[in-house]
PDB file of C-alpha atoms in Angstrom:
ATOM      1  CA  UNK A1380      25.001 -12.026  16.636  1.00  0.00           C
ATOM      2  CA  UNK A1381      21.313 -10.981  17.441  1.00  0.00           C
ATOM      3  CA  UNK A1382      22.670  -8.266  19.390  1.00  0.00           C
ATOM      4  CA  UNK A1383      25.425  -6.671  16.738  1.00  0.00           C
ATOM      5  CA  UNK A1384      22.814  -6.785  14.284  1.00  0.00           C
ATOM      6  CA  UNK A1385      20.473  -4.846  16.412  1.00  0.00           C
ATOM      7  CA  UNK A1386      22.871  -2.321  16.916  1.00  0.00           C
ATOM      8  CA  UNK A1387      23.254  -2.328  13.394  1.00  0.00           C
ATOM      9  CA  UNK A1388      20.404  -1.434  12.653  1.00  0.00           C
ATOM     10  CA  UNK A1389      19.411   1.047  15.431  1.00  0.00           C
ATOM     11  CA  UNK A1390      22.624   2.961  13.978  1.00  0.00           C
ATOM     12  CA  UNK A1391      21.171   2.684  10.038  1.00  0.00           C
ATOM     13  CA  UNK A1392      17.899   3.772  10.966  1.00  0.00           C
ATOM     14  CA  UNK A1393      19.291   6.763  12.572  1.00  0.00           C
ATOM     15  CA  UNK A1394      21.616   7.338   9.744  1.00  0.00           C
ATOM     16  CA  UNK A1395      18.858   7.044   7.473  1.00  0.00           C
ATOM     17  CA  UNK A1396      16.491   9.235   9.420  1.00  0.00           C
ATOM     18  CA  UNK A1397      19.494  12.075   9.103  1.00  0.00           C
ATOM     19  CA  UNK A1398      19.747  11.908   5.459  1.00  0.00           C
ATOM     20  CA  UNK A1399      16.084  12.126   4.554  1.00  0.00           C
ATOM     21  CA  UNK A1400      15.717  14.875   7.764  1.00  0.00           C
ATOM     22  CA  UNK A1401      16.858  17.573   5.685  1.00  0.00           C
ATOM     23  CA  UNK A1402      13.248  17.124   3.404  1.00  0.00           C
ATOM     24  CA  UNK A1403      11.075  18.400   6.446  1.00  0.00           C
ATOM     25  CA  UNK A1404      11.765  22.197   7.079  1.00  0.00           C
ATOM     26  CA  UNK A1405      11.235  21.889   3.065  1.00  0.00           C
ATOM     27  CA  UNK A1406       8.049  20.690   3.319  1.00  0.00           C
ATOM     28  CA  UNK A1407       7.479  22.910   6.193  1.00  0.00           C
ATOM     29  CA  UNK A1408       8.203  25.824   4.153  1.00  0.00           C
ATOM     30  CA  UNK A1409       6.631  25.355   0.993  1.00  0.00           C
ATOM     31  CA  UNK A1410       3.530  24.104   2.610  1.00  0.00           C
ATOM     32  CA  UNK A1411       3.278  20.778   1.249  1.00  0.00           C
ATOM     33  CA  UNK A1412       0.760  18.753   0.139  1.00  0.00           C
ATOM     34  CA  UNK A1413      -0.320  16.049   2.561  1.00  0.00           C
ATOM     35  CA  UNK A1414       0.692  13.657  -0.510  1.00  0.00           C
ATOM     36  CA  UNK A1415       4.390  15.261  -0.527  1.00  0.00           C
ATOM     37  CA  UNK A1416       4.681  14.266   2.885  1.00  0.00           C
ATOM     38  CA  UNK A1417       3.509  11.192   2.436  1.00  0.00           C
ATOM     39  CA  UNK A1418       5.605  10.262  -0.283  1.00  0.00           C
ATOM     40  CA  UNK A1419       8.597  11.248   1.735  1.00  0.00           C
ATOM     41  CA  UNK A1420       7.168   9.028   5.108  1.00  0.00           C
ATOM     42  CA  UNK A1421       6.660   6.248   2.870  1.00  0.00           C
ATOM     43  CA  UNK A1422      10.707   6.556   1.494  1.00  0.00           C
ATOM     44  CA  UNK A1423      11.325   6.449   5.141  1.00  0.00           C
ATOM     45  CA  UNK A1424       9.481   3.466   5.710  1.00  0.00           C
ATOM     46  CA  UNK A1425      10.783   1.197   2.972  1.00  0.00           C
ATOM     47  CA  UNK A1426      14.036   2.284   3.869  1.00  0.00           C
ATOM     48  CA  UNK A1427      13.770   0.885   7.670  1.00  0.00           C
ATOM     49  CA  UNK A1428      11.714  -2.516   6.054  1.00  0.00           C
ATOM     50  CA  UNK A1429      14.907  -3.475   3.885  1.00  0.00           C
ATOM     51  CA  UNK A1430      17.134  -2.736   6.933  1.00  0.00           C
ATOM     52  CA  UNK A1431      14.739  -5.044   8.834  1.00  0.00           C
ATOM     53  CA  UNK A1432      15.414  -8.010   6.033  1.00  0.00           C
ATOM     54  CA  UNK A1433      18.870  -7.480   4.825  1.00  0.00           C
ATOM     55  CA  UNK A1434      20.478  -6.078   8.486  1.00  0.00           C
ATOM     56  CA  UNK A1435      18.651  -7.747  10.897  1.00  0.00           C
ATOM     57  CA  UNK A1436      17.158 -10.785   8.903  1.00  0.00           C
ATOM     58  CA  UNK A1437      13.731  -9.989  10.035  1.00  0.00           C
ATOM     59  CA  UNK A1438      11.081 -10.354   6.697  1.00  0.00           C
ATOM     60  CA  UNK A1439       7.634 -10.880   6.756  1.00  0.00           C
ATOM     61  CA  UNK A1440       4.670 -13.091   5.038  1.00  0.00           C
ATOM     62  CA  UNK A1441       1.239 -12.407   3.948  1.00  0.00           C
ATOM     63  CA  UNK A1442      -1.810 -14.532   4.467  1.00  0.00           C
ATOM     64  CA  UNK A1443      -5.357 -13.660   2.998  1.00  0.00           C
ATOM     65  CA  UNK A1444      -4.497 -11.031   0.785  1.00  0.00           C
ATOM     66  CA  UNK A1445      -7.656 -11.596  -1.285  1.00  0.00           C
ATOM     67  CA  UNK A1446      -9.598 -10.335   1.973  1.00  0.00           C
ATOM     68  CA  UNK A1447      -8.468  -6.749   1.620  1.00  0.00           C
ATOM     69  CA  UNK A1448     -11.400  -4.921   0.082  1.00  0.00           C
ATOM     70  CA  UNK A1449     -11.189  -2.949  -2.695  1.00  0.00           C
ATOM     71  CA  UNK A1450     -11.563   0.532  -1.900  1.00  0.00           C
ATOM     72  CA  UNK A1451     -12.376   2.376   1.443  1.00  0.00           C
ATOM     73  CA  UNK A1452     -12.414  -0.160   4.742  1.00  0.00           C
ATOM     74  CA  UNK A1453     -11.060  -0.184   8.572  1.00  0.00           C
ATOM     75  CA  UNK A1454      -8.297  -2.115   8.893  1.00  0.00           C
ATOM     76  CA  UNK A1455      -8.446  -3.286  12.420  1.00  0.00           C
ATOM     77  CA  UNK A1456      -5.026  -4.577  13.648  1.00  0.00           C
ATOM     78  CA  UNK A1457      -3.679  -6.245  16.761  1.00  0.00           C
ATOM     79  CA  UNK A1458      -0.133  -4.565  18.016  1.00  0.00           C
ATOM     80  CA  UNK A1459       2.615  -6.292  19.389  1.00  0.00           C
ATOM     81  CA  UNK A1460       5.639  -4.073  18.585  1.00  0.00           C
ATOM     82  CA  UNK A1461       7.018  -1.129  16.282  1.00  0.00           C
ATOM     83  CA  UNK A1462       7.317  -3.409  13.489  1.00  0.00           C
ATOM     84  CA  UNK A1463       3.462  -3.325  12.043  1.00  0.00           C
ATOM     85  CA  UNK A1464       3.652   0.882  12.793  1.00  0.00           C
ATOM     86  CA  UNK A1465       5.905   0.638  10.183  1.00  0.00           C
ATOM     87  CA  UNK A1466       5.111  -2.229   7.852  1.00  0.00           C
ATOM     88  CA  UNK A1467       1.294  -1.012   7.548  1.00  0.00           C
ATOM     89  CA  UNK A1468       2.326   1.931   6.240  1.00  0.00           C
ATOM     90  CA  UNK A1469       4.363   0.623   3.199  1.00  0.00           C
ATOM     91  CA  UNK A1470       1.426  -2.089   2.862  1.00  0.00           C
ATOM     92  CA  UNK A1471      -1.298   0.622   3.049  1.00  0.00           C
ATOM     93  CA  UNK A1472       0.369   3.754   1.539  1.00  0.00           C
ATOM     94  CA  UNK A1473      -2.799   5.769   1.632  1.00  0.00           C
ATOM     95  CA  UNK A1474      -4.309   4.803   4.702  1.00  0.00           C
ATOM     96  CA  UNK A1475      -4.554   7.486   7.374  1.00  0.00           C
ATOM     97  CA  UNK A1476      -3.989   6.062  10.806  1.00  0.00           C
ATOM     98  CA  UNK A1477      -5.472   6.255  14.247  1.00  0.00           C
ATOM     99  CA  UNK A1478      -3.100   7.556  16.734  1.00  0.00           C
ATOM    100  CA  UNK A1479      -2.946   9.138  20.227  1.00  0.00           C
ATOM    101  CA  UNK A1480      -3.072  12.748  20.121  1.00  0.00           C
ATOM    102  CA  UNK A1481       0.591  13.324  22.275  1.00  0.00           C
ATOM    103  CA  UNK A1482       2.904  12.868  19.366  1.00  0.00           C
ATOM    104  CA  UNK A1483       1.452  16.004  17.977  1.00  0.00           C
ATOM    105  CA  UNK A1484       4.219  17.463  21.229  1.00  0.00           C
ATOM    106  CA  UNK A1485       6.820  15.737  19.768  1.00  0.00           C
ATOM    107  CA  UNK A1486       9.170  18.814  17.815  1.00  0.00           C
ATOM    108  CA  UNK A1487       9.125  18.681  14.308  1.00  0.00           C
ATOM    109  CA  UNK A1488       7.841  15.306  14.063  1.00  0.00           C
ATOM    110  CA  UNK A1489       4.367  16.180  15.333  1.00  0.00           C
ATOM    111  CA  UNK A1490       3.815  18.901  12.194  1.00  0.00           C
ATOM    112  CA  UNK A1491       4.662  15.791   9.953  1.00  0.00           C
ATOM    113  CA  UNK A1492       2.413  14.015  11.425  1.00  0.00           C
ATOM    114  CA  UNK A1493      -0.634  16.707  11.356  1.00  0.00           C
ATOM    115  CA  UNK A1494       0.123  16.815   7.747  1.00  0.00           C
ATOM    116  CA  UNK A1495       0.464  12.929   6.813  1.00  0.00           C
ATOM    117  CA  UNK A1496      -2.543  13.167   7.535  1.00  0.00           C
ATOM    118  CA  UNK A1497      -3.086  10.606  10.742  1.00  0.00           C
ATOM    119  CA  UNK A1498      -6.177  10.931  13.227  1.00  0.00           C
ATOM    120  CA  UNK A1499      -4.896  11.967  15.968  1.00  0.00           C
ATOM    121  CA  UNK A1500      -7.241  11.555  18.856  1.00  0.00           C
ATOM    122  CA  UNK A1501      -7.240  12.783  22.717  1.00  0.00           C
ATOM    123  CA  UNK A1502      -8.363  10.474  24.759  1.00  0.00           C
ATOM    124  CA  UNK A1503      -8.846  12.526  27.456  1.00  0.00           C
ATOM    125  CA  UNK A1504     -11.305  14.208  25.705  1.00  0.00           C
ATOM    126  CA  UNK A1505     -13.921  11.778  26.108  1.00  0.00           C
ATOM    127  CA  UNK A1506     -16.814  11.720  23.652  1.00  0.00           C
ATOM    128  CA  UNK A1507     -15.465  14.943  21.617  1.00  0.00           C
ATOM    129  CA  UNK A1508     -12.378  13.092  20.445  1.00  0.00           C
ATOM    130  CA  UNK A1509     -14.654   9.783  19.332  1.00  0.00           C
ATOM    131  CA  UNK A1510     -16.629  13.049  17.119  1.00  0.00           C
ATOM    132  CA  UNK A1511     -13.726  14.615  15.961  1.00  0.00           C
ATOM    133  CA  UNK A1512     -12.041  11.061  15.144  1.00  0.00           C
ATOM    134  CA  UNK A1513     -15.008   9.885  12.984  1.00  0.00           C
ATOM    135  CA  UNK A1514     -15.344  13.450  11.053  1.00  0.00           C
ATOM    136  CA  UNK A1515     -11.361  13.182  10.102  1.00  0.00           C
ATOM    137  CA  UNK A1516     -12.122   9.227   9.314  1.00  0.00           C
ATOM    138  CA  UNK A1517     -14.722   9.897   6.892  1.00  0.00           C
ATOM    139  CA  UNK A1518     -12.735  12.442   5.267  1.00  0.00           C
ATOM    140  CA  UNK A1519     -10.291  10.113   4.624  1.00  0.00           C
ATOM    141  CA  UNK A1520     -12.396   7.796   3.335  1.00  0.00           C
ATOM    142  CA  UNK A1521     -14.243  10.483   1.078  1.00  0.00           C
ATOM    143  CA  UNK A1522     -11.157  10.620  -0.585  1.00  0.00           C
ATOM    144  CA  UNK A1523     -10.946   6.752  -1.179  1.00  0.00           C
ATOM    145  CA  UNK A1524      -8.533   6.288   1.215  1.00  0.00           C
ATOM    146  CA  UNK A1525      -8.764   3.295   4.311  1.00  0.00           C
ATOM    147  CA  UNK A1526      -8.594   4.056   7.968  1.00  0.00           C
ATOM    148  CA  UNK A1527      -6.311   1.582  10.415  1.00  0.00           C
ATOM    149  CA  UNK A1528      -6.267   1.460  13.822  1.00  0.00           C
ATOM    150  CA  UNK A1529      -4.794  -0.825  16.734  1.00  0.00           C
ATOM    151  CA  UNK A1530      -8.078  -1.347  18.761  1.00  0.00           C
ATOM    152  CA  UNK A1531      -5.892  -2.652  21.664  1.00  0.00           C
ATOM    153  CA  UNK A1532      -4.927   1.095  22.351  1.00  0.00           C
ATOM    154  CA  UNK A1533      -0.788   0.346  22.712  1.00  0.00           C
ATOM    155  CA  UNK A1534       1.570  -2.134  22.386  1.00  0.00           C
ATOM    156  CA  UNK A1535       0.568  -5.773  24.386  1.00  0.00           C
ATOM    157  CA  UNK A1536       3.386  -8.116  24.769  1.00  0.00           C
ATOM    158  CA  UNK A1537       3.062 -11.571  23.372  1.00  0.00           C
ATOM    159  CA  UNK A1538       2.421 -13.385  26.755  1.00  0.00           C
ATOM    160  CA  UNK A1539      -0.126 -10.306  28.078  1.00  0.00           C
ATOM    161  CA  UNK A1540      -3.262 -10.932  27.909  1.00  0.00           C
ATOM    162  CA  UNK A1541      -4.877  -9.611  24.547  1.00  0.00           C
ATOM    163  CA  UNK A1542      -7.454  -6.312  25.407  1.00  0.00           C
ATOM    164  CA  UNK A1543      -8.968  -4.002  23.738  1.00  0.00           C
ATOM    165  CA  UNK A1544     -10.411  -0.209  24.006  1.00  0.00           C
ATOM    166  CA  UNK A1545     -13.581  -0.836  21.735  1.00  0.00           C
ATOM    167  CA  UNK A1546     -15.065   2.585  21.750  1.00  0.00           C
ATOM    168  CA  UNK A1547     -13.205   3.751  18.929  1.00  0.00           C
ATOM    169  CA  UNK A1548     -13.133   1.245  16.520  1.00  0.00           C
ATOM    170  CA  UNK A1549     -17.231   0.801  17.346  1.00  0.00           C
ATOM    171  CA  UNK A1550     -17.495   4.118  16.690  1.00  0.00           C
ATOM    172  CA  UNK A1551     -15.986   4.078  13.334  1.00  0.00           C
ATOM    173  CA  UNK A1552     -17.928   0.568  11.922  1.00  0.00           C
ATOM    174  CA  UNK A1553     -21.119   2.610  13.289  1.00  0.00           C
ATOM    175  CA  UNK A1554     -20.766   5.483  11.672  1.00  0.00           C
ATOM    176  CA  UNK A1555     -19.195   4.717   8.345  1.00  0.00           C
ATOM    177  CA  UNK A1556     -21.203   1.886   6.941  1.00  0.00           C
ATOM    178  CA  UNK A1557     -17.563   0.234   5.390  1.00  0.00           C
ATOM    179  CA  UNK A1558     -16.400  -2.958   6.181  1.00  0.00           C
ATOM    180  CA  UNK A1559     -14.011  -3.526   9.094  1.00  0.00           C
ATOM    181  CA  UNK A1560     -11.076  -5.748   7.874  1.00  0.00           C
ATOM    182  CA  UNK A1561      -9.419  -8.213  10.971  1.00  0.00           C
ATOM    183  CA  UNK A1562      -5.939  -8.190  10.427  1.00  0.00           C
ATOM    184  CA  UNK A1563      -3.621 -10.011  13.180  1.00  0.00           C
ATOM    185  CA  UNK A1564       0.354 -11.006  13.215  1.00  0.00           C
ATOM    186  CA  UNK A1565       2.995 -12.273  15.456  1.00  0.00           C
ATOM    187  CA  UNK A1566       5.729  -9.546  15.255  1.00  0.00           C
ATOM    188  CA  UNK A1567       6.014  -9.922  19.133  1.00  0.00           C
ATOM    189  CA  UNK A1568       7.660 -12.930  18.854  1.00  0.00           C
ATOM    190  CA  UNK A1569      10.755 -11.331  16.834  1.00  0.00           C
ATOM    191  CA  UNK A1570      10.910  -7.802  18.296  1.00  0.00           C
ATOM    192  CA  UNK A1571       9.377  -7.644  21.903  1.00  0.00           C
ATOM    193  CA  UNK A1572       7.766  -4.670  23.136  1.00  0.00           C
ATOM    194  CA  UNK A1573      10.478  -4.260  26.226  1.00  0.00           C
ATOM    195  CA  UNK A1574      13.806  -4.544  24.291  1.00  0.00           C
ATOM    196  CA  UNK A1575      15.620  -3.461  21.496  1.00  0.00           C
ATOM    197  CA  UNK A1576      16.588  -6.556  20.801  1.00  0.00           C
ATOM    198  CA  UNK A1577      15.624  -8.112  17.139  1.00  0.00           C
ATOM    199  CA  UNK A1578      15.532 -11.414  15.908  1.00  0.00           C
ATOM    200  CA  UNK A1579      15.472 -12.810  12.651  1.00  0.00           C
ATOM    201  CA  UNK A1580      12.953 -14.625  10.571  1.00  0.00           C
ATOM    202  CA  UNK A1581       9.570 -14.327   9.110  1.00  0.00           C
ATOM    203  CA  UNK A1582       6.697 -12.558  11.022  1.00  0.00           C
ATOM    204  CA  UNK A1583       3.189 -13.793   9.791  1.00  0.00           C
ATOM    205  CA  UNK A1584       0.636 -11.143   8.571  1.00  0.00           C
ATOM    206  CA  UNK A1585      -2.991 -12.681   8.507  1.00  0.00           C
ATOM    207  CA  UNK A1586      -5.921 -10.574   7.106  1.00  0.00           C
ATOM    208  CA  UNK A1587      -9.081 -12.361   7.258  1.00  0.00           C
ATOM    209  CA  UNK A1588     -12.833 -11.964   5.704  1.00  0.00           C
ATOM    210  CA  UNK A1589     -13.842  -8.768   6.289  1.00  0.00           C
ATOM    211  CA  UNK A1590     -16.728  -7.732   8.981  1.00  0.00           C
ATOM    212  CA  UNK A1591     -19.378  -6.501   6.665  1.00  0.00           C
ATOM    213  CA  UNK A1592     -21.014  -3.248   7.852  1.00  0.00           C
ATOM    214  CA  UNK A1593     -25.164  -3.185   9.624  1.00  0.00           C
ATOM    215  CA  UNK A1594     -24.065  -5.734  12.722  1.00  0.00           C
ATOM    216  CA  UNK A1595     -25.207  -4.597  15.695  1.00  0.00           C
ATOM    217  CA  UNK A1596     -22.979  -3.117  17.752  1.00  0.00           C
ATOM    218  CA  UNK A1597     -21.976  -6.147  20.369  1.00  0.00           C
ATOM    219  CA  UNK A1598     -22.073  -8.529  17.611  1.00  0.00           C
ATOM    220  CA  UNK A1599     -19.848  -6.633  15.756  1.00  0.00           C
ATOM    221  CA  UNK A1600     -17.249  -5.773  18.761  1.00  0.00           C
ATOM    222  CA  UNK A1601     -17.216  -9.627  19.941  1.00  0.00           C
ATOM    223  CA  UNK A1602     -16.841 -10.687  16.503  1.00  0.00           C
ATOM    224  CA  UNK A1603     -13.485  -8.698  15.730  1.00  0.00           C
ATOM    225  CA  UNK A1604     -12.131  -9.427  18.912  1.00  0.00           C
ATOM    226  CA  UNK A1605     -12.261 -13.000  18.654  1.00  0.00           C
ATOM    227  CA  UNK A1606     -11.053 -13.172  15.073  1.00  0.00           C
ATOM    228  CA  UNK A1607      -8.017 -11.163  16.276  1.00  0.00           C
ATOM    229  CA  UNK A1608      -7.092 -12.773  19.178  1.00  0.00           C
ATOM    230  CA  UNK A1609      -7.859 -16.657  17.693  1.00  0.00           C
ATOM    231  CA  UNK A1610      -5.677 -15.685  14.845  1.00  0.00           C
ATOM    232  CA  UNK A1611      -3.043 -14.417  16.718  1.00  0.00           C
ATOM    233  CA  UNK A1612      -2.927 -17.142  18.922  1.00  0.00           C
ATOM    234  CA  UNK A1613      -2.825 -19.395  16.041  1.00  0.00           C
ATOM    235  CA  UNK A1614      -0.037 -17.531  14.518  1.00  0.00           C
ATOM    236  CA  UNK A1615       1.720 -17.462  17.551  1.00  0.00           C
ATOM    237  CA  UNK A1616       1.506 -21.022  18.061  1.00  0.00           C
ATOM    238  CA  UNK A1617       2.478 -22.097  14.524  1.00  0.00           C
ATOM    239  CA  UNK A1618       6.035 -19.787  14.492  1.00  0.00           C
ATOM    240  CA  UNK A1619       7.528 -19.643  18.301  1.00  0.00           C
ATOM    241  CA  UNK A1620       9.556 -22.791  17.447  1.00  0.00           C
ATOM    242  CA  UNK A1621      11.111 -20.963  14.147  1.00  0.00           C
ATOM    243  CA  UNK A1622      12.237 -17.662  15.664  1.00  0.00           C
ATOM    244  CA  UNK A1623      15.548 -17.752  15.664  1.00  0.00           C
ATOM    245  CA  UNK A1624      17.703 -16.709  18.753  1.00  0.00           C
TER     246      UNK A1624
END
């Protein structure tokens, strides 16, 4: 059943992605406005959330929502899967998000994403792409918009151990005196990062008190990471004998 409803949904998405694919050479040439194409990503995304709950049977839960600050903040998320890529975005319409410069290769897609407007970063590029990251970060935030980013760098499966790349999201808390908000879930326990495969149920989304800006710069790193990882673990813990299979 898992499996029909899986390919259910990989068809919908695709079906979906075709009918709304006629809006980008539009967009393209008129020049949109970054909000345009935003407005027509976030369509997109609440389209493949409801085939998520009513396809596949796969909804989520909120914890904590009186943590998100009002206003400008980092939201500082673990990743497990493609599920929070695309959740986050309908949560946090306006938030511009960190991303790995490659996708910018990817035809078509990549001018949609120049223009959404993510950060896309290099990371080849060393301490020019941590310069170029914050300057497009604080832009964002100059326009009262919040920043996310996946400080574990990619996708970790739920039984890898949990690292992270703290360069970038150091850099940001240091240079943009907001506050960083911890945000973990347990998506990897419904939609793994090696399979297509989908299973139903609730996946838990935890934000917790937010990291208030002026920590020093190992305080601040070993702080995040272990209110990430602890709450993932915990939310882990508490839903691996609900997933349904």
């Amino acid at each position: 059943m898992h499996y029909l409803r899986s390919v259910a949904f990989d068809t919908l998405v695709l079906l979906w992605t075709l009918v709304l694919s006629p809006a980008i050479p539009l967009l393209w040439v008129f020049d949109a406005s970054s909000a345009k194409v935003r407005a027509v990503s976030q369509l997109w995304s609440h389209g493949i959330v409801l085939l998520l709950k009513y396809v596949v049977g796969l909804d989520y839960r909120e914890q904590g929502r009186d943590n998100i600050p009002i206003g400008p903040c980092i939201i500082a998320c673990n990743h497990q899967s493609l599920w929070e890529t695309v959740a986050l975005c309908v949560i946090f319409p306006d938030a511009s998000i960190v991303a790995k410069k490659e996708l910018l290769n990817i035809p078509v897609v990549g001018w949609f994403l120049h223009r959404y407007p993510m950060i896309l970063v290099d990371r080849s590029a060393g301490r020019q792409a941590l310069k170029q990251m914050i300057a497009e970060a604080r832009a964002a935030i100059g326009e009262g918009r919040k920043v996310l980013i996946f400080p574990q760098g990619t996708r970790q499966a739920v039984d890898e151990p949990m690292t992270f790349h703290a360069a970038g999201i150091a850099a940001l808390y240091t240079n943009l005196d907001i506050p960083v908000l911890p945000t973990a879930h347990n998506s990897g326990l419904f939609w793994g990062k090696k399979t297509l495969m989908i299973h139903s149920g609730n996946i838990s989304l935890s934000y917790m008190p937010p990291i208030p800006p002026g920590l020093d710069r190992k305080e601040f790193q070993a702080k995040l990471e272990r209110a990430i990882a602890d709450e993932a673990g915990r939310l882990l813990k508490a839903a691996d004998a609900k997933v349904v299979r």
